Amino acid sequence: IILLCSDPEGNDVAAKVYYDSVNGIGSSMSARTRVLEYMMTEEGQKYTLAVSEIGVVEFGSSRYYFEITPYVPGGDLSDDGAFSFDEICTLVKQLNEILHSIHEFGILHRDIKPQNIFKIGNRVMLGDFGVAKLAEKGRSNATKTIVGTDGYAAPELRLGLTDNPTFIFDTKTDYYALG
């Protein structure tokens, strides 16, 4: 759930509350911690939509993770419609740099799509690391949960849909989604 809010200084911010409860099937606090470490690096500040505050909120008997990020008035890439060839070349170059950087830091995003790419000035930044996983040697541990968005997720992730599926995400699945 994403909400437009105001911070104590009156600036617009986006608050995202995740559907899965903390330590639920899709939750990975260790991956979120690693993402936040990355966001504090020089490259992280250049390439990612910063998370300014994190926490846990309780609703009933469940606890849910939330993040506060800057509100981006320019929106995401899904708001722009068609791009020229030169614009596509610039976007692909920037996004390739971003993916290379997060992968080198040991993070798989797992949900690359236009709605998670934000325009800030003449650059794009990657946001929404809610389903990110840690990656050793470019691969995550096997998981029973498939994530990503239809139309962007690599087709091999859809192949082993059986009664007891196992999915392994790697850097190639992020690059497929970028394509």
Short mmCIF file of N, CA and C in Angstrom, two decimals:
data_model
loop_
_atom_site.label_atom_id
_atom_site.label_comp_id
_atom_site.label_asym_id
_atom_site.label_seq_id
_atom_site.Cartn_x
_atom_site.Cartn_y
_atom_site.Cartn_z
N ILE A 1 0.87 -1.16 0.00
CA ILE A 1 0.00 0.00 0.00
C ILE A 1 0.91 1.22 0.00
N ILE A 2 0.72 2.13 -0.93
CA ILE A 2 1.55 3.33 -1.02
C ILE A 2 0.68 4.54 -0.74
N LEU A 3 1.15 5.38 0.18
CA LEU A 3 0.39 6.54 0.60
C LEU A 3 1.22 7.80 0.39
N LEU A 4 0.58 8.88 -0.04
CA LEU A 4 1.23 10.18 -0.12
C LEU A 4 1.03 10.85 1.23
N CYS A 5 2.12 11.23 1.87
CA CYS A 5 2.08 11.80 3.22
C CYS A 5 2.95 13.04 3.27
N SER A 6 2.97 13.69 4.41
CA SER A 6 3.86 14.83 4.66
C SER A 6 4.77 14.47 5.82
N ASP A 7 6.05 14.85 5.70
CA ASP A 7 6.97 14.64 6.81
C ASP A 7 6.79 15.79 7.81
N PRO A 8 7.48 15.75 8.94
CA PRO A 8 7.31 16.80 9.95
C PRO A 8 7.62 18.21 9.44
N GLU A 9 8.45 18.32 8.39
CA GLU A 9 8.77 19.64 7.83
C GLU A 9 7.78 20.07 6.75
N GLY A 10 6.79 19.25 6.45
CA GLY A 10 5.78 19.58 5.45
C GLY A 10 6.11 19.14 4.04
N ASN A 11 7.20 18.40 3.84
CA ASN A 11 7.57 17.90 2.51
C ASN A 11 6.74 16.66 2.18
N ASP A 12 6.38 16.51 0.90
CA ASP A 12 5.68 15.32 0.47
C ASP A 12 6.62 14.12 0.48
N VAL A 13 6.14 13.02 1.01
CA VAL A 13 6.88 11.76 1.02
C VAL A 13 5.92 10.64 0.65
N ALA A 14 6.48 9.53 0.21
CA ALA A 14 5.69 8.33 -0.08
C ALA A 14 5.93 7.33 1.04
N ALA A 15 4.86 6.80 1.59
CA ALA A 15 4.95 5.77 2.62
C ALA A 15 4.45 4.47 2.02
N LYS A 16 5.27 3.43 2.09
CA LYS A 16 4.88 2.13 1.56
C LYS A 16 4.80 1.14 2.70
N VAL A 17 3.64 0.51 2.85
CA VAL A 17 3.43 -0.53 3.84
C VAL A 17 3.31 -1.84 3.06
N TYR A 18 4.16 -2.81 3.41
CA TYR A 18 4.19 -4.07 2.68
C TYR A 18 3.05 -4.98 3.11
N TYR A 19 2.48 -5.73 2.14
CA TYR A 19 1.36 -6.63 2.40
C TYR A 19 1.75 -7.78 3.32
N ASP A 20 2.91 -8.36 3.12
CA ASP A 20 3.33 -9.49 3.94
C ASP A 20 3.75 -9.01 5.31
N SER A 21 3.36 -9.72 6.31
CA SER A 21 3.78 -9.35 7.65
C SER A 21 5.27 -9.61 7.79
N VAL A 22 5.89 -8.94 8.76
CA VAL A 22 7.32 -9.10 9.02
C VAL A 22 7.61 -10.57 9.24
N ASN A 23 8.66 -11.06 8.59
CA ASN A 23 9.06 -12.46 8.63
C ASN A 23 8.05 -13.39 7.96
N GLY A 24 7.17 -12.83 7.14
CA GLY A 24 6.23 -13.64 6.36
C GLY A 24 6.96 -14.24 5.18
N ILE A 25 6.21 -14.91 4.33
CA ILE A 25 6.79 -15.66 3.20
C ILE A 25 7.61 -14.78 2.27
N GLY A 26 7.18 -13.55 1.99
CA GLY A 26 7.90 -12.70 1.05
C GLY A 26 8.81 -11.70 1.73
N SER A 27 8.88 -11.73 3.04
CA SER A 27 9.65 -10.76 3.80
C SER A 27 11.09 -11.21 3.97
N SER A 28 12.01 -10.28 3.84
CA SER A 28 13.41 -10.59 4.07
C SER A 28 14.07 -9.39 4.72
N MET A 29 14.06 -9.37 6.03
CA MET A 29 14.64 -8.24 6.76
C MET A 29 16.14 -8.14 6.49
N SER A 30 16.83 -9.28 6.31
CA SER A 30 18.27 -9.22 6.04
C SER A 30 18.53 -8.56 4.69
N ALA A 31 17.69 -8.84 3.69
CA ALA A 31 17.86 -8.20 2.38
C ALA A 31 17.56 -6.71 2.49
N ARG A 32 16.53 -6.33 3.23
CA ARG A 32 16.21 -4.91 3.39
C ARG A 32 17.35 -4.18 4.10
N THR A 33 17.94 -4.81 5.08
CA THR A 33 19.08 -4.21 5.78
C THR A 33 20.23 -3.97 4.81
N ARG A 34 20.52 -4.96 3.98
CA ARG A 34 21.61 -4.85 2.99
C ARG A 34 21.29 -3.74 1.97
N VAL A 35 20.02 -3.65 1.53
CA VAL A 35 19.61 -2.59 0.60
C VAL A 35 19.84 -1.23 1.24
N LEU A 36 19.47 -1.07 2.50
CA LEU A 36 19.65 0.21 3.18
C LEU A 36 21.13 0.55 3.33
N GLU A 37 21.97 -0.46 3.57
CA GLU A 37 23.43 -0.24 3.60
C GLU A 37 23.90 0.28 2.25
N TYR A 38 23.42 -0.35 1.19
CA TYR A 38 23.80 0.07 -0.17
C TYR A 38 23.34 1.51 -0.43
N MET A 39 22.12 1.84 -0.03
CA MET A 39 21.59 3.18 -0.27
C MET A 39 22.41 4.28 0.40
N MET A 40 23.16 3.92 1.43
CA MET A 40 23.98 4.90 2.14
C MET A 40 25.34 5.10 1.47
N THR A 41 25.69 4.24 0.51
CA THR A 41 26.96 4.38 -0.19
C THR A 41 26.83 5.47 -1.25
N GLU A 42 27.96 5.92 -1.77
CA GLU A 42 27.95 6.94 -2.82
C GLU A 42 27.19 6.45 -4.05
N GLU A 43 27.44 5.21 -4.47
CA GLU A 43 26.72 4.67 -5.62
C GLU A 43 25.24 4.51 -5.31
N GLY A 44 24.91 4.04 -4.12
CA GLY A 44 23.52 3.88 -3.74
C GLY A 44 22.75 5.19 -3.80
N GLN A 45 23.40 6.27 -3.38
CA GLN A 45 22.75 7.58 -3.42
C GLN A 45 22.57 8.06 -4.85
N LYS A 46 23.45 7.62 -5.72
CA LYS A 46 23.37 8.01 -7.13
C LYS A 46 22.31 7.21 -7.88
N TYR A 47 22.13 5.93 -7.50
CA TYR A 47 21.33 5.02 -8.30
C TYR A 47 19.96 4.64 -7.74
N THR A 48 19.71 4.87 -6.45
CA THR A 48 18.46 4.37 -5.87
C THR A 48 17.66 5.49 -5.23
N LEU A 49 16.35 5.29 -5.23
CA LEU A 49 15.45 6.20 -4.54
C LEU A 49 15.62 5.92 -3.05
N ALA A 50 16.15 6.89 -2.33
CA ALA A 50 16.54 6.70 -0.93
C ALA A 50 15.35 6.39 -0.04
N VAL A 51 15.58 5.54 0.93
CA VAL A 51 14.62 5.28 1.99
C VAL A 51 15.07 6.13 3.17
N SER A 52 14.21 7.06 3.61
CA SER A 52 14.60 7.97 4.68
C SER A 52 14.22 7.45 6.06
N GLU A 53 13.27 6.54 6.12
CA GLU A 53 12.85 6.00 7.41
C GLU A 53 12.26 4.63 7.19
N ILE A 54 12.49 3.74 8.15
CA ILE A 54 11.91 2.40 8.10
C ILE A 54 11.30 2.10 9.45
N GLY A 55 10.48 1.10 9.47
CA GLY A 55 9.92 0.69 10.75
C GLY A 55 8.92 -0.42 10.58
N VAL A 56 8.28 -0.71 11.68
CA VAL A 56 7.26 -1.75 11.72
C VAL A 56 6.02 -1.14 12.36
N VAL A 57 4.88 -1.38 11.76
CA VAL A 57 3.61 -0.89 12.29
C VAL A 57 2.72 -2.10 12.56
N GLU A 58 1.94 -2.01 13.62
CA GLU A 58 1.06 -3.12 13.98
C GLU A 58 -0.38 -2.82 13.58
N PHE A 59 -1.02 -3.80 12.97
CA PHE A 59 -2.45 -3.76 12.67
C PHE A 59 -3.03 -5.05 13.25
N GLY A 60 -3.88 -4.93 14.22
CA GLY A 60 -4.41 -6.13 14.87
C GLY A 60 -3.28 -6.92 15.49
N SER A 61 -3.21 -8.21 15.16
CA SER A 61 -2.16 -9.06 15.73
C SER A 61 -0.98 -9.23 14.79
N SER A 62 -0.97 -8.52 13.68
CA SER A 62 0.13 -8.64 12.71
C SER A 62 0.98 -7.38 12.69
N ARG A 63 2.26 -7.58 12.36
CA ARG A 63 3.20 -6.48 12.23
C ARG A 63 3.62 -6.38 10.77
N TYR A 64 3.67 -5.14 10.24
CA TYR A 64 4.01 -4.93 8.84
C TYR A 64 5.15 -3.94 8.74
N TYR A 65 6.04 -4.22 7.80
CA TYR A 65 7.20 -3.38 7.53
C TYR A 65 6.76 -2.18 6.70
N PHE A 66 7.33 -0.99 6.99
CA PHE A 66 7.05 0.18 6.14
C PHE A 66 8.34 0.91 5.83
N GLU A 67 8.30 1.67 4.75
CA GLU A 67 9.43 2.51 4.33
C GLU A 67 8.90 3.87 3.91
N ILE A 68 9.67 4.91 4.19
CA ILE A 68 9.35 6.27 3.75
C ILE A 68 10.41 6.68 2.73
N THR A 69 9.96 7.13 1.55
CA THR A 69 10.87 7.60 0.50
C THR A 69 10.41 8.98 0.06
N PRO A 70 11.29 9.71 -0.63
CA PRO A 70 10.84 11.00 -1.17
C PRO A 70 9.71 10.79 -2.17
N TYR A 71 8.81 11.72 -2.24
CA TYR A 71 7.79 11.72 -3.29
C TYR A 71 8.47 12.24 -4.55
N VAL A 72 8.24 11.58 -5.66
CA VAL A 72 8.87 11.96 -6.93
C VAL A 72 7.80 12.59 -7.83
N PRO A 73 7.79 13.94 -7.92
CA PRO A 73 6.76 14.60 -8.73
C PRO A 73 6.77 14.19 -10.19
N GLY A 74 7.95 13.83 -10.73
CA GLY A 74 8.06 13.42 -12.13
C GLY A 74 7.49 12.04 -12.39
N GLY A 75 7.19 11.31 -11.33
CA GLY A 75 6.61 9.98 -11.47
C GLY A 75 7.62 8.93 -11.89
N ASP A 76 7.09 7.84 -12.38
CA ASP A 76 7.94 6.74 -12.82
C ASP A 76 7.89 6.62 -14.34
N LEU A 77 8.65 5.71 -14.89
CA LEU A 77 8.73 5.58 -16.35
C LEU A 77 7.42 5.15 -16.99
N SER A 78 6.53 4.56 -16.23
CA SER A 78 5.25 4.14 -16.82
C SER A 78 4.38 5.33 -17.18
N ASP A 79 4.72 6.53 -16.66
CA ASP A 79 3.93 7.73 -16.93
C ASP A 79 4.31 8.41 -18.24
N ASP A 80 5.38 7.97 -18.91
CA ASP A 80 5.94 8.71 -20.03
C ASP A 80 5.49 8.30 -21.42
N GLY A 81 4.89 7.16 -21.58
CA GLY A 81 4.49 6.74 -22.93
C GLY A 81 5.68 6.30 -23.75
N ALA A 82 5.67 6.64 -25.03
CA ALA A 82 6.72 6.20 -25.96
C ALA A 82 8.00 7.02 -25.78
N PHE A 83 9.14 6.37 -26.03
CA PHE A 83 10.45 7.02 -25.96
C PHE A 83 11.09 7.01 -27.34
N SER A 84 11.92 8.01 -27.60
CA SER A 84 12.69 8.02 -28.84
C SER A 84 13.82 7.00 -28.71
N PHE A 85 14.44 6.68 -29.83
CA PHE A 85 15.57 5.75 -29.82
C PHE A 85 16.69 6.27 -28.91
N ASP A 86 17.02 7.55 -29.01
CA ASP A 86 18.08 8.13 -28.18
C ASP A 86 17.73 8.07 -26.70
N GLU A 87 16.46 8.31 -26.36
CA GLU A 87 16.04 8.23 -24.96
C GLU A 87 16.16 6.80 -24.44
N ILE A 88 15.78 5.83 -25.27
CA ILE A 88 15.90 4.43 -24.87
C ILE A 88 17.35 4.06 -24.63
N CYS A 89 18.25 4.50 -25.51
CA CYS A 89 19.68 4.21 -25.34
C CYS A 89 20.20 4.78 -24.03
N THR A 90 19.81 6.01 -23.71
CA THR A 90 20.24 6.65 -22.46
C THR A 90 19.68 5.88 -21.25
N LEU A 91 18.40 5.53 -21.31
CA LEU A 91 17.78 4.79 -20.20
C LEU A 91 18.45 3.44 -19.98
N VAL A 92 18.66 2.70 -21.06
CA VAL A 92 19.27 1.37 -20.94
C VAL A 92 20.67 1.48 -20.36
N LYS A 93 21.43 2.46 -20.79
CA LYS A 93 22.79 2.64 -20.26
C LYS A 93 22.74 2.93 -18.75
N GLN A 94 21.88 3.86 -18.34
CA GLN A 94 21.76 4.19 -16.92
C GLN A 94 21.29 2.99 -16.10
N LEU A 95 20.28 2.28 -16.60
CA LEU A 95 19.74 1.14 -15.86
C LEU A 95 20.73 -0.02 -15.79
N ASN A 96 21.50 -0.20 -16.84
CA ASN A 96 22.55 -1.22 -16.81
C ASN A 96 23.58 -0.90 -15.73
N GLU A 97 23.97 0.37 -15.61
CA GLU A 97 24.90 0.80 -14.55
C GLU A 97 24.31 0.51 -13.17
N ILE A 98 23.03 0.82 -13.01
CA ILE A 98 22.37 0.61 -11.73
C ILE A 98 22.36 -0.88 -11.38
N LEU A 99 21.92 -1.71 -12.30
CA LEU A 99 21.87 -3.16 -12.03
C LEU A 99 23.25 -3.71 -11.72
N HIS A 100 24.23 -3.31 -12.51
CA HIS A 100 25.59 -3.78 -12.25
C HIS A 100 26.02 -3.41 -10.83
N SER A 101 25.72 -2.20 -10.41
CA SER A 101 26.11 -1.72 -9.09
C SER A 101 25.42 -2.50 -7.97
N ILE A 102 24.11 -2.70 -8.07
CA ILE A 102 23.42 -3.42 -6.99
C ILE A 102 23.85 -4.89 -6.96
N HIS A 103 24.09 -5.47 -8.14
CA HIS A 103 24.53 -6.86 -8.18
C HIS A 103 25.92 -7.01 -7.57
N GLU A 104 26.81 -6.06 -7.84
CA GLU A 104 28.15 -6.10 -7.25
C GLU A 104 28.08 -6.00 -5.73
N PHE A 105 27.04 -5.35 -5.20
CA PHE A 105 26.85 -5.20 -3.76
C PHE A 105 26.14 -6.42 -3.16
N GLY A 106 25.76 -7.37 -4.01
CA GLY A 106 25.14 -8.60 -3.52
C GLY A 106 23.64 -8.54 -3.38
N ILE A 107 22.99 -7.72 -4.20
CA ILE A 107 21.54 -7.56 -4.12
C ILE A 107 20.90 -7.90 -5.46
N LEU A 108 19.83 -8.68 -5.41
CA LEU A 108 18.97 -8.91 -6.57
C LEU A 108 17.69 -8.12 -6.33
N HIS A 109 17.26 -7.32 -7.29
CA HIS A 109 16.06 -6.51 -7.13
C HIS A 109 14.80 -7.37 -7.24
N ARG A 110 14.68 -8.17 -8.26
CA ARG A 110 13.63 -9.14 -8.54
C ARG A 110 12.29 -8.54 -8.98
N ASP A 111 12.22 -7.22 -9.19
CA ASP A 111 10.96 -6.65 -9.70
C ASP A 111 11.24 -5.40 -10.54
N ILE A 112 12.14 -5.54 -11.51
CA ILE A 112 12.45 -4.43 -12.41
C ILE A 112 11.27 -4.23 -13.35
N LYS A 113 10.72 -3.03 -13.36
CA LYS A 113 9.61 -2.66 -14.24
C LYS A 113 9.51 -1.14 -14.25
N PRO A 114 8.83 -0.57 -15.24
CA PRO A 114 8.76 0.90 -15.34
C PRO A 114 8.22 1.58 -14.07
N GLN A 115 7.31 0.95 -13.36
CA GLN A 115 6.74 1.55 -12.16
C GLN A 115 7.74 1.64 -11.01
N ASN A 116 8.88 0.95 -11.11
CA ASN A 116 9.91 1.00 -10.07
C ASN A 116 11.15 1.79 -10.50
N ILE A 117 11.02 2.50 -11.62
CA ILE A 117 12.12 3.33 -12.13
C ILE A 117 11.63 4.77 -12.12
N PHE A 118 12.31 5.61 -11.36
CA PHE A 118 11.85 6.98 -11.12
C PHE A 118 12.74 8.00 -11.81
N LYS A 119 12.11 9.06 -12.32
CA LYS A 119 12.83 10.13 -13.02
C LYS A 119 13.14 11.24 -12.02
N ILE A 120 14.42 11.53 -11.89
CA ILE A 120 14.85 12.62 -11.03
C ILE A 120 15.88 13.42 -11.83
N GLY A 121 15.48 14.60 -12.24
CA GLY A 121 16.34 15.40 -13.12
C GLY A 121 16.53 14.68 -14.44
N ASN A 122 17.78 14.59 -14.89
CA ASN A 122 18.07 13.92 -16.16
C ASN A 122 18.52 12.47 -15.95
N ARG A 123 18.32 11.95 -14.75
CA ARG A 123 18.71 10.57 -14.42
C ARG A 123 17.49 9.76 -14.02
N VAL A 124 17.66 8.47 -14.04
CA VAL A 124 16.66 7.58 -13.47
C VAL A 124 17.25 6.91 -12.24
N MET A 125 16.37 6.55 -11.33
CA MET A 125 16.78 5.86 -10.10
C MET A 125 15.87 4.66 -9.90
N LEU A 126 16.42 3.62 -9.33
CA LEU A 126 15.66 2.41 -9.07
C LEU A 126 15.08 2.49 -7.67
N GLY A 127 13.83 2.12 -7.53
CA GLY A 127 13.18 2.12 -6.23
C GLY A 127 12.46 0.81 -5.98
N ASP A 128 11.74 0.76 -4.89
CA ASP A 128 10.92 -0.38 -4.48
C ASP A 128 11.73 -1.68 -4.44
N PHE A 129 12.53 -1.80 -3.41
CA PHE A 129 13.34 -3.00 -3.20
C PHE A 129 12.62 -3.97 -2.25
N GLY A 130 11.29 -3.91 -2.22
CA GLY A 130 10.51 -4.69 -1.27
C GLY A 130 10.64 -6.19 -1.39
N VAL A 131 10.97 -6.72 -2.57
CA VAL A 131 11.13 -8.16 -2.74
C VAL A 131 12.59 -8.51 -3.07
N ALA A 132 13.49 -7.58 -2.79
CA ALA A 132 14.91 -7.83 -3.05
C ALA A 132 15.41 -9.01 -2.21
N LYS A 133 16.41 -9.67 -2.74
CA LYS A 133 17.05 -10.79 -2.05
C LYS A 133 18.55 -10.60 -2.06
N LEU A 134 19.20 -11.19 -1.08
CA LEU A 134 20.65 -11.22 -1.07
C LEU A 134 21.12 -12.23 -2.11
N ALA A 135 22.26 -11.97 -2.70
CA ALA A 135 22.78 -12.86 -3.74
C ALA A 135 24.24 -13.15 -3.48
N GLU A 136 24.56 -14.41 -3.46
CA GLU A 136 25.96 -14.82 -3.39
C GLU A 136 26.34 -15.32 -4.77
N LYS A 137 27.43 -14.78 -5.29
CA LYS A 137 27.88 -15.15 -6.63
C LYS A 137 26.78 -14.96 -7.66
N GLY A 138 25.96 -13.90 -7.47
CA GLY A 138 24.93 -13.56 -8.44
C GLY A 138 23.65 -14.35 -8.36
N ARG A 139 23.50 -15.25 -7.35
CA ARG A 139 22.30 -16.07 -7.23
C ARG A 139 21.75 -15.98 -5.82
N SER A 140 20.43 -16.07 -5.74
CA SER A 140 19.80 -16.11 -4.42
C SER A 140 19.62 -17.56 -3.99
N ASN A 141 19.32 -17.75 -2.73
CA ASN A 141 18.96 -19.09 -2.26
C ASN A 141 17.65 -19.49 -2.93
N ALA A 142 17.41 -20.78 -3.02
CA ALA A 142 16.16 -21.26 -3.59
C ALA A 142 15.00 -20.77 -2.74
N THR A 143 13.90 -20.48 -3.38
CA THR A 143 12.72 -19.99 -2.68
C THR A 143 11.49 -20.71 -3.20
N LYS A 144 10.50 -20.82 -2.39
CA LYS A 144 9.23 -21.44 -2.79
C LYS A 144 8.27 -20.39 -3.34
N THR A 145 8.67 -19.12 -3.27
CA THR A 145 7.79 -18.03 -3.67
C THR A 145 8.31 -17.37 -4.94
N ILE A 146 7.47 -17.26 -5.94
CA ILE A 146 7.85 -16.53 -7.15
C ILE A 146 7.38 -15.10 -6.98
N VAL A 147 8.24 -14.17 -7.31
CA VAL A 147 7.90 -12.76 -7.24
C VAL A 147 8.20 -12.12 -8.58
N GLY A 148 7.85 -10.87 -8.70
CA GLY A 148 8.05 -10.17 -9.95
C GLY A 148 6.70 -9.85 -10.55
N THR A 149 6.72 -9.27 -11.71
CA THR A 149 5.50 -8.83 -12.37
C THR A 149 5.38 -9.52 -13.71
N ASP A 150 4.20 -10.10 -13.96
CA ASP A 150 3.97 -10.74 -15.25
C ASP A 150 4.31 -9.76 -16.37
N GLY A 151 4.96 -10.26 -17.40
CA GLY A 151 5.37 -9.43 -18.52
C GLY A 151 6.80 -8.93 -18.37
N TYR A 152 7.34 -8.98 -17.16
CA TYR A 152 8.72 -8.55 -16.90
C TYR A 152 9.55 -9.68 -16.31
N ALA A 153 8.92 -10.59 -15.60
CA ALA A 153 9.65 -11.70 -14.98
C ALA A 153 10.16 -12.65 -16.06
N ALA A 154 11.36 -13.16 -15.85
CA ALA A 154 11.97 -14.08 -16.80
C ALA A 154 11.11 -15.33 -16.96
N PRO A 155 10.93 -15.81 -18.19
CA PRO A 155 10.03 -16.95 -18.41
C PRO A 155 10.48 -18.23 -17.71
N GLU A 156 11.77 -18.41 -17.51
CA GLU A 156 12.22 -19.64 -16.83
C GLU A 156 11.72 -19.71 -15.40
N LEU A 157 11.36 -18.56 -14.82
CA LEU A 157 10.80 -18.58 -13.47
C LEU A 157 9.40 -19.20 -13.47
N ARG A 158 8.73 -19.19 -14.59
CA ARG A 158 7.37 -19.74 -14.68
C ARG A 158 7.38 -21.23 -15.04
N LEU A 159 8.53 -21.76 -15.41
CA LEU A 159 8.57 -23.14 -15.88
C LEU A 159 8.40 -24.15 -14.76
N GLY A 160 8.77 -24.39 -13.82
CA GLY A 160 8.66 -25.43 -12.80
C GLY A 160 7.48 -25.28 -11.90
N LEU A 161 6.38 -24.72 -12.42
CA LEU A 161 5.19 -24.58 -11.58
C LEU A 161 4.55 -25.96 -11.37
N THR A 162 4.91 -26.59 -10.29
CA THR A 162 4.42 -27.92 -9.94
C THR A 162 3.78 -27.82 -8.56
N ASP A 163 3.47 -28.96 -7.98
CA ASP A 163 2.91 -28.95 -6.62
C ASP A 163 3.94 -28.50 -5.58
N ASN A 164 5.21 -28.62 -5.90
CA ASN A 164 6.26 -28.24 -4.96
C ASN A 164 7.37 -27.49 -5.70
N PRO A 165 7.07 -26.26 -6.18
CA PRO A 165 8.05 -25.54 -7.02
C PRO A 165 9.20 -24.96 -6.21
N THR A 166 10.32 -24.79 -6.87
CA THR A 166 11.47 -24.11 -6.32
C THR A 166 11.97 -23.14 -7.38
N PHE A 167 12.25 -21.91 -6.98
CA PHE A 167 12.68 -20.89 -7.91
C PHE A 167 14.03 -20.34 -7.47
N ILE A 168 14.92 -20.15 -8.42
CA ILE A 168 16.22 -19.56 -8.13
C ILE A 168 16.36 -18.32 -8.99
N PHE A 169 16.46 -17.17 -8.33
CA PHE A 169 16.65 -15.90 -9.02
C PHE A 169 18.14 -15.63 -9.12
N ASP A 170 18.54 -14.97 -10.21
CA ASP A 170 19.94 -14.57 -10.33
C ASP A 170 20.00 -13.25 -11.08
N THR A 171 21.22 -12.78 -11.33
CA THR A 171 21.37 -11.50 -12.01
C THR A 171 20.71 -11.51 -13.39
N LYS A 172 20.70 -12.68 -14.03
CA LYS A 172 20.09 -12.77 -15.37
C LYS A 172 18.59 -12.47 -15.32
N THR A 173 17.92 -12.84 -14.23
CA THR A 173 16.48 -12.56 -14.16
C THR A 173 16.23 -11.06 -14.03
N ASP A 174 17.11 -10.33 -13.35
CA ASP A 174 16.99 -8.87 -13.29
C ASP A 174 17.23 -8.26 -14.67
N TYR A 175 18.26 -8.75 -15.36
CA TYR A 175 18.55 -8.21 -16.70
C TYR A 175 17.45 -8.54 -17.70
N TYR A 176 16.83 -9.72 -17.56
CA TYR A 176 15.70 -10.04 -18.44
C TYR A 176 14.58 -9.01 -18.24
N ALA A 177 14.26 -8.72 -16.98
CA ALA A 177 13.20 -7.76 -16.68
C ALA A 177 13.55 -6.37 -17.24
N LEU A 178 14.82 -6.00 -17.17
CA LEU A 178 15.26 -4.72 -17.74
C LEU A 178 14.97 -4.69 -19.24
N GLY A 179 15.25 -5.80 -19.92
CA GLY A 179 15.02 -5.87 -21.36
C GLY A 179 13.56 -5.68 -21.69
#
